[in-house]
mmCIF file of N, CA and C in Angstrom:
data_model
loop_
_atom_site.group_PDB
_atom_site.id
_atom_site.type_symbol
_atom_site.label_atom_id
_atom_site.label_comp_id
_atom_site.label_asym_id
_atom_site.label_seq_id
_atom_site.Cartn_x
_atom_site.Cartn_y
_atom_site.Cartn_z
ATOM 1 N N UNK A 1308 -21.373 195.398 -106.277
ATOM 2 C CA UNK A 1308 -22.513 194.955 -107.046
ATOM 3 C C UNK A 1308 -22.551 195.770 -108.338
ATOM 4 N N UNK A 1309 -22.333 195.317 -109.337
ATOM 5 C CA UNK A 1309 -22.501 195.836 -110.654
ATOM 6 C C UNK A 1309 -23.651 196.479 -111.067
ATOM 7 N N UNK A 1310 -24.257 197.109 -112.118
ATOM 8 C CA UNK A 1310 -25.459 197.671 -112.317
ATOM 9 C C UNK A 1310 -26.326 196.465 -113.331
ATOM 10 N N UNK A 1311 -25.652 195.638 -113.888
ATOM 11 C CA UNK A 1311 -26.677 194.809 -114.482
ATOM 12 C C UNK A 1311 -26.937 193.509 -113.455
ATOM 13 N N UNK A 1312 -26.021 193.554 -112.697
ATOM 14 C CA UNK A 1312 -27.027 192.431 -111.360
ATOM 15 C C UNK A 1312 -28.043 193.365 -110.872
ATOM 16 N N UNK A 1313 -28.031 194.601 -110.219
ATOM 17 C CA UNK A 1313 -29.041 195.067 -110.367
ATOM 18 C C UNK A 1313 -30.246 195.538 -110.598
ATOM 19 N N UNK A 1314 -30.259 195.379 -111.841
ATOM 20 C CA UNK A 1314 -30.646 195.138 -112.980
ATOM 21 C C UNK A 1314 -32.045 194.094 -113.218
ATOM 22 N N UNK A 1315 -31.327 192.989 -112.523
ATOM 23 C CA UNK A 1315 -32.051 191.371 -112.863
ATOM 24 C C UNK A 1315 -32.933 191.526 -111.455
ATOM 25 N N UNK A 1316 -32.016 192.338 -110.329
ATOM 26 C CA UNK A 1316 -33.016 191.773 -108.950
ATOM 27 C C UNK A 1316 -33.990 192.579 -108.743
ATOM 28 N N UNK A 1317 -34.138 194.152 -109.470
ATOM 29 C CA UNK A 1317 -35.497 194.808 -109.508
ATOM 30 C C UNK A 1317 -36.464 194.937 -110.165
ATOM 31 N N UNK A 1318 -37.367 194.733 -109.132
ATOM 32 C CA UNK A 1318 -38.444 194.254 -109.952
ATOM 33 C C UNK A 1318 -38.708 195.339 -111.335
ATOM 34 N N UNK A 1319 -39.084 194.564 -112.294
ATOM 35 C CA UNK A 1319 -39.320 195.961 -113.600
ATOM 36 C C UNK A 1319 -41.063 196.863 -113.346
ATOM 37 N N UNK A 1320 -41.088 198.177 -113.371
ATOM 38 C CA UNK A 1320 -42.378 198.264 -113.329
ATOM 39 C C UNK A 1320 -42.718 199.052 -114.615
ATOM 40 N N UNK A 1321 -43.672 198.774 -114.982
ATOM 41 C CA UNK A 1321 -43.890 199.523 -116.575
ATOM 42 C C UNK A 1321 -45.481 199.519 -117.035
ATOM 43 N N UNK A 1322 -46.047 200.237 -117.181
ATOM 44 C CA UNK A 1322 -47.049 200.197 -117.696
ATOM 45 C C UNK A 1322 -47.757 199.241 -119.577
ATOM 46 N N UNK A 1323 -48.495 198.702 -119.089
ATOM 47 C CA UNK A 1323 -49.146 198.178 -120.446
ATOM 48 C C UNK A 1323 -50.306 198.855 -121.058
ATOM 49 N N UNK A 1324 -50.116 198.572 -122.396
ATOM 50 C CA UNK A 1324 -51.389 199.487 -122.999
ATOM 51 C C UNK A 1324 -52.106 198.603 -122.678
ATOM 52 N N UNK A 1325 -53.473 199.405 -122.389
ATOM 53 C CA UNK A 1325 -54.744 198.374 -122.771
ATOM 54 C C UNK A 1325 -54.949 197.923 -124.214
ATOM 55 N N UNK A 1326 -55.915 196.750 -123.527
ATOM 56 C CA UNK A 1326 -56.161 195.895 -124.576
ATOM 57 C C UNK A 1326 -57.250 196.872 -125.251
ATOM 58 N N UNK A 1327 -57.771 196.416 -126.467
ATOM 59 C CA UNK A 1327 -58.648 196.673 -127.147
ATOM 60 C C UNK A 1327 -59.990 196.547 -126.737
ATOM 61 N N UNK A 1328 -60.379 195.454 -126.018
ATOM 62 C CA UNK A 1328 -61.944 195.128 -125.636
ATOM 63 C C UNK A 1328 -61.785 196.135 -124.138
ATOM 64 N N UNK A 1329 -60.940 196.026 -123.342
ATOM 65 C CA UNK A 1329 -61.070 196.969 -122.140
ATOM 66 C C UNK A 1329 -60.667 198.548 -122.553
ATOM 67 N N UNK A 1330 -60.382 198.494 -123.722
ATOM 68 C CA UNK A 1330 -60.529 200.249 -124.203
ATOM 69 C C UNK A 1330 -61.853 200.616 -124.430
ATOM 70 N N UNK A 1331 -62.824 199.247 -125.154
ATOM 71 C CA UNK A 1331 -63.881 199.856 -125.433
ATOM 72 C C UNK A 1331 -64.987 199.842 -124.441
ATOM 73 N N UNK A 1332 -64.321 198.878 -123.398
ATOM 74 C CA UNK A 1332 -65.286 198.561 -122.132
ATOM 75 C C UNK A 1332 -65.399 199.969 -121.137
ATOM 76 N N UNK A 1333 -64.441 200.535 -121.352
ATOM 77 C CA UNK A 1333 -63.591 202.084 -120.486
ATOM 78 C C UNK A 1333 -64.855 202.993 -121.227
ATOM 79 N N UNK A 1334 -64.657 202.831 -122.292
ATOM 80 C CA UNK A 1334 -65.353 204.223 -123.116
ATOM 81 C C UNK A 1334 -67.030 204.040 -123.175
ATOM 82 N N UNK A 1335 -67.393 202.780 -123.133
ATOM 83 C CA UNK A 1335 -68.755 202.712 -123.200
ATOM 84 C C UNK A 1335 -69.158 202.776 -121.535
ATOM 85 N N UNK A 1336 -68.096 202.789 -120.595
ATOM 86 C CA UNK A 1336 -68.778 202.703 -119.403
ATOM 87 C C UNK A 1336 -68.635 204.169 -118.898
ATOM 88 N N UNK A 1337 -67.920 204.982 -119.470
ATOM 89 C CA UNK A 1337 -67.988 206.486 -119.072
ATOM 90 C C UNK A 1337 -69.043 207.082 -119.429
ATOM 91 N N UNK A 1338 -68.968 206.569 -121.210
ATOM 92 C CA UNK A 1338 -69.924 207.737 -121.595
ATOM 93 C C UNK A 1338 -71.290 206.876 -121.711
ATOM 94 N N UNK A 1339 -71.268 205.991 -120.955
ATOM 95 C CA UNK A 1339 -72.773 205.255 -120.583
ATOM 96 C C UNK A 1339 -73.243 205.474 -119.380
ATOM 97 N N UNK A 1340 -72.539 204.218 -118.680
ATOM 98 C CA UNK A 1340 -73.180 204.473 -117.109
ATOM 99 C C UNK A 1340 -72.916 205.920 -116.564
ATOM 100 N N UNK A 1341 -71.352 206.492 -116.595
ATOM 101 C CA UNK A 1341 -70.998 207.649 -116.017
ATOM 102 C C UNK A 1341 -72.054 208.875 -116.005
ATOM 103 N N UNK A 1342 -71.783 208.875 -117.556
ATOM 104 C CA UNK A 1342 -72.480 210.360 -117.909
ATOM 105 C C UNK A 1342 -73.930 210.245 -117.718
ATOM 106 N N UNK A 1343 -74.878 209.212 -117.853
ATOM 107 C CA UNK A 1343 -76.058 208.667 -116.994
ATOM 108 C C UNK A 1343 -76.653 209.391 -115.565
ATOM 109 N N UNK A 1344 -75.393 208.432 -114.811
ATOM 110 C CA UNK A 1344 -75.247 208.983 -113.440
ATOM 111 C C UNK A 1344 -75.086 210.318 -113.035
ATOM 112 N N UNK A 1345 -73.853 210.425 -113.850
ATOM 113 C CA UNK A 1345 -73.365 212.205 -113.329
ATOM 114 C C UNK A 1345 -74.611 213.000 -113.721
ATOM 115 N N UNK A 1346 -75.504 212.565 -115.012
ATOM 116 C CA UNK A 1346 -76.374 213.817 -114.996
ATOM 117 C C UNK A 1346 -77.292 213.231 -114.326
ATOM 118 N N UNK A 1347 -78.069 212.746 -113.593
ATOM 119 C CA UNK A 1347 -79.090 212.235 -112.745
ATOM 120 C C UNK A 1347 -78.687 213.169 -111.366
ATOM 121 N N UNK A 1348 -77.218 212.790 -110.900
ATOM 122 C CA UNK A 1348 -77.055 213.247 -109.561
ATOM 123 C C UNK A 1348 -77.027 214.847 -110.109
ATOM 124 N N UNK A 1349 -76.773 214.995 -110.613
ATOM 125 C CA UNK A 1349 -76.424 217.253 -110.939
ATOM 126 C C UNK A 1349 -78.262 217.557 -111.396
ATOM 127 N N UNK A 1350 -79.120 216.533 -111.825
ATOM 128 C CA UNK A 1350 -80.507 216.776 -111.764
ATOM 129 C C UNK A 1350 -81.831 217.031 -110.705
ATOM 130 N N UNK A 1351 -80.681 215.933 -109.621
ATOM 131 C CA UNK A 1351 -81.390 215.990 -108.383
ATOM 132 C C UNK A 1351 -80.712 216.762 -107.506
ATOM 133 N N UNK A 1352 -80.030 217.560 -107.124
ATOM 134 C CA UNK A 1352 -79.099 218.348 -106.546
ATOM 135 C C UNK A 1352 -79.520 219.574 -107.078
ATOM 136 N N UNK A 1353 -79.655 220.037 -107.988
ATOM 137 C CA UNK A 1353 -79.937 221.110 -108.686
ATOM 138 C C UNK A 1353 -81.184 221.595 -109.089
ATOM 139 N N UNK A 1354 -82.205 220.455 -109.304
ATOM 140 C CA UNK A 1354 -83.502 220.239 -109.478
ATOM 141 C C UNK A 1354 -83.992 221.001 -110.959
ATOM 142 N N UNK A 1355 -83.118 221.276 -111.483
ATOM 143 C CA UNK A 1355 -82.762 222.822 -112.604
ATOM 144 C C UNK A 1355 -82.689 221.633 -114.718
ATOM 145 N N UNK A 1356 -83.574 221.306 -115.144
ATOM 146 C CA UNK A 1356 -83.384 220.703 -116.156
ATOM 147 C C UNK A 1356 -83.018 221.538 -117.382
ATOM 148 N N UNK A 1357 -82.876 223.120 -116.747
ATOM 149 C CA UNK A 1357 -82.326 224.133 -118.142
ATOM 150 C C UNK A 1357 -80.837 224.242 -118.296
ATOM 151 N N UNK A 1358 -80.034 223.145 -117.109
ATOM 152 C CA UNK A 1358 -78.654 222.874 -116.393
ATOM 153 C C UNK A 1358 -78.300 222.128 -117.931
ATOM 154 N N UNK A 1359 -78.963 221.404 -118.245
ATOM 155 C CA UNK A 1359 -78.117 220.519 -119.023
ATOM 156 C C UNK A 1359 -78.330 221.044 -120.348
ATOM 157 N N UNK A 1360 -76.878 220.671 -121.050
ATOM 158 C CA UNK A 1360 -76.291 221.750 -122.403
ATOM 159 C C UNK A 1360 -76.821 221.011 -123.569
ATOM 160 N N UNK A 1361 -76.850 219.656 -123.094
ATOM 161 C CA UNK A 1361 -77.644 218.927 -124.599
ATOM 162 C C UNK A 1361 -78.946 219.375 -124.681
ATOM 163 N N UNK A 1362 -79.420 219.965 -125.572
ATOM 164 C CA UNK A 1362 -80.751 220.466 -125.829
ATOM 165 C C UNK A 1362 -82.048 218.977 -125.825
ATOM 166 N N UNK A 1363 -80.987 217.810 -126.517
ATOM 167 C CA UNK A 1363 -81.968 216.610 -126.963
ATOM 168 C C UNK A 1363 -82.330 216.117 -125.402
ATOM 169 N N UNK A 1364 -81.079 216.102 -124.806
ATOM 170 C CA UNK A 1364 -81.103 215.347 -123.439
ATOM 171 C C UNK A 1364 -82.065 216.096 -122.221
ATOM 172 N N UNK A 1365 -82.082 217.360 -122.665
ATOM 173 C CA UNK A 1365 -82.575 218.189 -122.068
ATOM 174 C C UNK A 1365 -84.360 217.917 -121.930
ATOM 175 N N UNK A 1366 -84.767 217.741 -123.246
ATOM 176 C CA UNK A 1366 -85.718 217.495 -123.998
ATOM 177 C C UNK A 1366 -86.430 216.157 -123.272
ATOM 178 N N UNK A 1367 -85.461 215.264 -123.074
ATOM 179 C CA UNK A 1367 -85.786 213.956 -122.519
ATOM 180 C C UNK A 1367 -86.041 213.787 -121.035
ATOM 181 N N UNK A 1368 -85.068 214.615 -120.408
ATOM 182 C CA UNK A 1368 -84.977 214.767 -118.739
ATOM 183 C C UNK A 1368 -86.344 215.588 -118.544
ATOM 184 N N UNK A 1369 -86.825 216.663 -119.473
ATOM 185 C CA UNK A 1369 -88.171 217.151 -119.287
ATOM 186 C C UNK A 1369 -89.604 216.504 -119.149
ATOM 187 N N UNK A 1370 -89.399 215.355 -119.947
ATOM 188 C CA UNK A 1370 -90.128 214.449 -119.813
ATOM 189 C C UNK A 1370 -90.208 213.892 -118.978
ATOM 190 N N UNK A 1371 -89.172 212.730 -119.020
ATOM 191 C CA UNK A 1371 -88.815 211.822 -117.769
ATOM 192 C C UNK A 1371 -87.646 211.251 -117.858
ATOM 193 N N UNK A 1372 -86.665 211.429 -116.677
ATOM 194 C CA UNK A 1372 -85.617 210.946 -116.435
ATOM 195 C C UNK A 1372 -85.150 209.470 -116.851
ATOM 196 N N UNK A 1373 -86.171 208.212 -117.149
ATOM 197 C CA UNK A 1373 -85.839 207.148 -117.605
ATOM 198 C C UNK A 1373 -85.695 207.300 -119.232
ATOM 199 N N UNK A 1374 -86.233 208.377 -120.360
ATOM 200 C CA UNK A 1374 -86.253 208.549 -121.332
ATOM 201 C C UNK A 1374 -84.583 208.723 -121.606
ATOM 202 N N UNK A 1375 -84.019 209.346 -120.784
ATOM 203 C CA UNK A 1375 -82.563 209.995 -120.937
ATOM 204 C C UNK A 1375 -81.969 208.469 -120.525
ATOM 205 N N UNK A 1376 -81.808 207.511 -119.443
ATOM 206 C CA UNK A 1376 -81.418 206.666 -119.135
ATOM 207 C C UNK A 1376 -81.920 205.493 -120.191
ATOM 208 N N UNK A 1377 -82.789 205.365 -120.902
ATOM 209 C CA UNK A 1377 -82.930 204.384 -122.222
ATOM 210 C C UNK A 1377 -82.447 204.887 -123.199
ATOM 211 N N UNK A 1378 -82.388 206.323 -123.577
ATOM 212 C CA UNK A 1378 -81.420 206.819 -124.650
ATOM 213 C C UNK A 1378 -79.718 206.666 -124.534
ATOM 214 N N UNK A 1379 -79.424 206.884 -123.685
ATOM 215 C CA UNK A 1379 -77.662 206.478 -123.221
ATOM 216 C C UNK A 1379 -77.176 205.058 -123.204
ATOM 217 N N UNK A 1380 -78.228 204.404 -122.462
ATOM 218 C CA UNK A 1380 -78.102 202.763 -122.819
ATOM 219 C C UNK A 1380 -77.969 202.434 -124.091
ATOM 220 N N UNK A 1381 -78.724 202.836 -124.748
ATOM 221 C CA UNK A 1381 -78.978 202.433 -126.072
ATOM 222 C C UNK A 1381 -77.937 202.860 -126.860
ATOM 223 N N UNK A 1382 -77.335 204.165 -126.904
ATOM 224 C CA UNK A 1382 -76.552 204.533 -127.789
ATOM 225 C C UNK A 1382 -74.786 203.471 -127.163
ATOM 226 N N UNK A 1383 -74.953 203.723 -125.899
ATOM 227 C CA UNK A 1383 -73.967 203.032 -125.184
ATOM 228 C C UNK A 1383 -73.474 201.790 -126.044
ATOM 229 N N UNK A 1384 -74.733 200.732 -125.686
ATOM 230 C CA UNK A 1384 -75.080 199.599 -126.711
ATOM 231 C C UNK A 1384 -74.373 199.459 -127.794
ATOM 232 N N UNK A 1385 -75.371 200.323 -128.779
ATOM 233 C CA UNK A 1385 -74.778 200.304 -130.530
ATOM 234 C C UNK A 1385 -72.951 201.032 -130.813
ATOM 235 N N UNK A 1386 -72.912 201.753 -129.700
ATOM 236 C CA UNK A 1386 -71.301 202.185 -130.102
ATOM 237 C C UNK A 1386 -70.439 201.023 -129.353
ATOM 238 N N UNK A 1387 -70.600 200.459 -128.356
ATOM 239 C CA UNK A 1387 -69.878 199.039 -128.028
ATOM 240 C C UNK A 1387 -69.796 198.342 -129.304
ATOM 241 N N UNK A 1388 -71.120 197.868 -129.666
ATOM 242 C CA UNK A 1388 -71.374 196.574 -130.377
ATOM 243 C C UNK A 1388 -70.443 197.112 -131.654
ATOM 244 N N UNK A 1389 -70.459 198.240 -132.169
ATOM 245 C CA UNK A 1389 -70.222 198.713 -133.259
ATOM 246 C C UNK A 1389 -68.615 198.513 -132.992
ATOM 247 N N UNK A 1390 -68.169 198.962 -132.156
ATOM 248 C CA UNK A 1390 -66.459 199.144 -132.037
ATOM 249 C C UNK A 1390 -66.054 197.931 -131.887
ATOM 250 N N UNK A 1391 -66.902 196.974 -131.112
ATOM 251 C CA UNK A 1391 -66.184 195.284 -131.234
ATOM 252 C C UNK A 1391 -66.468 194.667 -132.368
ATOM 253 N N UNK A 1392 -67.633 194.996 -132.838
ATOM 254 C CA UNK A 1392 -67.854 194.253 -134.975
ATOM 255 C C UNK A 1392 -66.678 194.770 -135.675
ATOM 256 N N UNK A 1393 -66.357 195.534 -135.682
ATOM 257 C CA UNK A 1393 -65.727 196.855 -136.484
ATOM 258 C C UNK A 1393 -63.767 196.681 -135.839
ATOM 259 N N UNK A 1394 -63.756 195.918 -135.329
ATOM 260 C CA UNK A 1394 -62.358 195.626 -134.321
ATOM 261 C C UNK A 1394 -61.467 195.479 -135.065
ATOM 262 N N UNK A 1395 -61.165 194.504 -135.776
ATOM 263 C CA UNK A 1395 -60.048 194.558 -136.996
ATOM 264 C C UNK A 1395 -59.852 195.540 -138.176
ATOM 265 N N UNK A 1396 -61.029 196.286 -138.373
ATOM 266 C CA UNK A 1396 -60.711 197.716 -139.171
ATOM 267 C C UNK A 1396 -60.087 199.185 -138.530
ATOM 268 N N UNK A 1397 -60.461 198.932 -137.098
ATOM 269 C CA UNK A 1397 -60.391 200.361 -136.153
ATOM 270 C C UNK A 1397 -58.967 199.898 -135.584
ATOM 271 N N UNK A 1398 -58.545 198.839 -135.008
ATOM 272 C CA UNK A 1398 -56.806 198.610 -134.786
ATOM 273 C C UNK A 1398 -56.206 198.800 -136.099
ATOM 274 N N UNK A 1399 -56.468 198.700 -137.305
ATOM 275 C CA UNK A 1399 -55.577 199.051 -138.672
ATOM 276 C C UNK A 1399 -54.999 200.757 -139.083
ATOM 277 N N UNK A 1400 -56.315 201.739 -138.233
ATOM 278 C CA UNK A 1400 -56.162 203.102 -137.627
ATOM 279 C C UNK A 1400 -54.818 203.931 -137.146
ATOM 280 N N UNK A 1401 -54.297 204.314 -137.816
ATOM 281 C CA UNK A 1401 -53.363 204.986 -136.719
ATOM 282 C C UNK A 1401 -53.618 205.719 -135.203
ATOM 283 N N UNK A 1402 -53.245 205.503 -134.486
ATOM 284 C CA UNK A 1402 -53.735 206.205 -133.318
ATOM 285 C C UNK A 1402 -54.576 206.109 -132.547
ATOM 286 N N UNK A 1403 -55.441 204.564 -133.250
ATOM 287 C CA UNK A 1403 -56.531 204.328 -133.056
ATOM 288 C C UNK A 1403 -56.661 204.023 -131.095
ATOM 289 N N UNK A 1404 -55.891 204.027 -130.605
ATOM 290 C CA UNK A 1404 -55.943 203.643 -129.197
ATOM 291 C C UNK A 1404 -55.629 205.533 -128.180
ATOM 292 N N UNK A 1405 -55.094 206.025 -128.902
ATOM 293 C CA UNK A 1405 -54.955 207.452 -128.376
ATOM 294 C C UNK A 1405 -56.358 208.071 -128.532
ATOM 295 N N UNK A 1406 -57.346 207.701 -130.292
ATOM 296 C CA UNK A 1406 -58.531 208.363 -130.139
ATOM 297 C C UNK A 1406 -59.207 207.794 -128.907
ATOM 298 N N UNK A 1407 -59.724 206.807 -128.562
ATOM 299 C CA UNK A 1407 -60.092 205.666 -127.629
ATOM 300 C C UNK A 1407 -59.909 206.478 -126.293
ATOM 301 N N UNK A 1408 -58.662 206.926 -126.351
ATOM 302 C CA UNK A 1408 -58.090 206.835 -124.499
ATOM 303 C C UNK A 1408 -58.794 208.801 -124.556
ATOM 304 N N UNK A 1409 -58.711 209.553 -125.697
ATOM 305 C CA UNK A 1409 -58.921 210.960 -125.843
ATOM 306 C C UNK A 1409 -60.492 210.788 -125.183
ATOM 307 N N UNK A 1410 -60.987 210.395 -125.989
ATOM 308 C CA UNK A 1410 -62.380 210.411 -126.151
ATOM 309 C C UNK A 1410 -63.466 209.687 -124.433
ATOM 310 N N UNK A 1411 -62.451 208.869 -124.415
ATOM 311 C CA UNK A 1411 -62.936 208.470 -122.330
ATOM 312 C C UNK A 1411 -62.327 209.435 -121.501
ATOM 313 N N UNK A 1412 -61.240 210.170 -121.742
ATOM 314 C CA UNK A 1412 -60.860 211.410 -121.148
ATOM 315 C C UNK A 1412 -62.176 212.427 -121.062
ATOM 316 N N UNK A 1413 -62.412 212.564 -122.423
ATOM 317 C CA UNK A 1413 -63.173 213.893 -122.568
ATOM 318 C C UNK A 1413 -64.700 213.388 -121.494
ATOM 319 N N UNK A 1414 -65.254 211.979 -121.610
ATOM 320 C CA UNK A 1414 -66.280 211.317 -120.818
ATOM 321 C C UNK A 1414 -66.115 211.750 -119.781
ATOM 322 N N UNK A 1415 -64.843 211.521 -118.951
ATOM 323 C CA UNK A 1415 -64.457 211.643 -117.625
ATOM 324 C C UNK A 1415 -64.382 212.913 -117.315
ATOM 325 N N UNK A 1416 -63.896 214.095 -117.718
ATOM 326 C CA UNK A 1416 -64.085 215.345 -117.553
ATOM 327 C C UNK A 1416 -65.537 215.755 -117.625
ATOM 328 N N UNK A 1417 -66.982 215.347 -117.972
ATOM 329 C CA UNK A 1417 -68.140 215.276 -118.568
ATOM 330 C C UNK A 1417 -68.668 215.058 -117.231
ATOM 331 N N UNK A 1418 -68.498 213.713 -116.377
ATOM 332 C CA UNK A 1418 -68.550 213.126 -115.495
ATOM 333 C C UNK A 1418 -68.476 213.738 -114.485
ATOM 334 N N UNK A 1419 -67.364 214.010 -114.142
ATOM 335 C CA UNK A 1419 -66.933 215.020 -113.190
ATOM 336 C C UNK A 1419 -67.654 216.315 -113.103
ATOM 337 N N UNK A 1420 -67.358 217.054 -114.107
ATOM 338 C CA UNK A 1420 -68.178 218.030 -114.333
ATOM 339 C C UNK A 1420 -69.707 218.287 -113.743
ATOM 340 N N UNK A 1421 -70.538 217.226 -114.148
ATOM 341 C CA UNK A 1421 -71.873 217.067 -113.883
ATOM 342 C C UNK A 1421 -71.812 217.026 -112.626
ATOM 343 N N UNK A 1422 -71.128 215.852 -111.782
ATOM 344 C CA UNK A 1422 -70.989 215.936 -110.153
ATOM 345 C C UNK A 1422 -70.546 216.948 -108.993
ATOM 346 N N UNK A 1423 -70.001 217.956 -110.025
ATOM 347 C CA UNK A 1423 -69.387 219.193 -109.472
ATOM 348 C C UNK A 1423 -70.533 220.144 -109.568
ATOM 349 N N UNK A 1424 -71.046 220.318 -110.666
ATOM 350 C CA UNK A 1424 -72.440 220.754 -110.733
ATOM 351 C C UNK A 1424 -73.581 220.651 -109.576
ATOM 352 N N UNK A 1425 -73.786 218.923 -109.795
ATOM 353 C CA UNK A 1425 -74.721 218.930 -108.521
ATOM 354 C C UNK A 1425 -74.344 219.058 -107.048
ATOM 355 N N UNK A 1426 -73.239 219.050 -106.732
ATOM 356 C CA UNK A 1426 -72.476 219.139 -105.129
ATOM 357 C C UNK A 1426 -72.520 220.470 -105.123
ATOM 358 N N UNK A 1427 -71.882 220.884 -105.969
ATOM 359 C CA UNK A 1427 -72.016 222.513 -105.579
ATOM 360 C C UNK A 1427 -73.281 223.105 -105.608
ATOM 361 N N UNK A 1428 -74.263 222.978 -106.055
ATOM 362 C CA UNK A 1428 -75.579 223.137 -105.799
ATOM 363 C C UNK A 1428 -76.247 222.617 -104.511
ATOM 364 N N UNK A 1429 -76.011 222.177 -103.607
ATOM 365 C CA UNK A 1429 -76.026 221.870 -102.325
ATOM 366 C C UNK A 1429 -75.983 222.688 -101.249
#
């Protein structure tokens, strides 16, 4: 058996970049719903609102916890809407899909973080 019959009979496996609308669907759902969540659960676990490093968010969770959950929505919102209006200028970007994939990284470490917070406070 030669190596290019080979070749033809395995299957190829390879990764695809994401698309553009599920890059921005990734990033608004980390640093929306995620970071939402993660700080809700590290709020109630911890019971401690001097825990959280955003001073504004901080500010809001002091109040009331839905103030912080309408502020994240909201910003969530306008940076979606903004990155899909804005779609044919931000693919013209160099790199523009590495900032994208950086920046839901950094969400996801955020995420985590917060949940590690509140578990370990347990």
């Amino acid at each position: 058996m030669s190596i290019s019959s080979l070749e033809t009979e395995l299957p190829a496996f390879g990764l695809e970049k994401p698309g553009y609308v599920e890059s921005v669907f990734a990033l608004v759902f980390v640093w929306g719903f995620g970071d939402a969540v993660s700080t809700l659960i590290a709020l109630a676990f911890t019971g401690d609102v001097g825990m959280e490093a955003n001073p504004f968010v901080r500010q809001l969770l002091a109040h009331h916890p839905l103030l912080m959950l309408a502020m994240k929505a909201a910003v969530a919102l306008i940076v979606g809407v903004t990155l899909l209006t804005y779609r044919d200028t931000i693919e013209r970007v160099p790199l523009w899909r590495s900032w994208i994939l950086t920046v839901t990284g950094l969400g996801t470490l955020i995420v985590v973080t917060n949940v590690y917070v509140g578990l370990s406070a347990i």
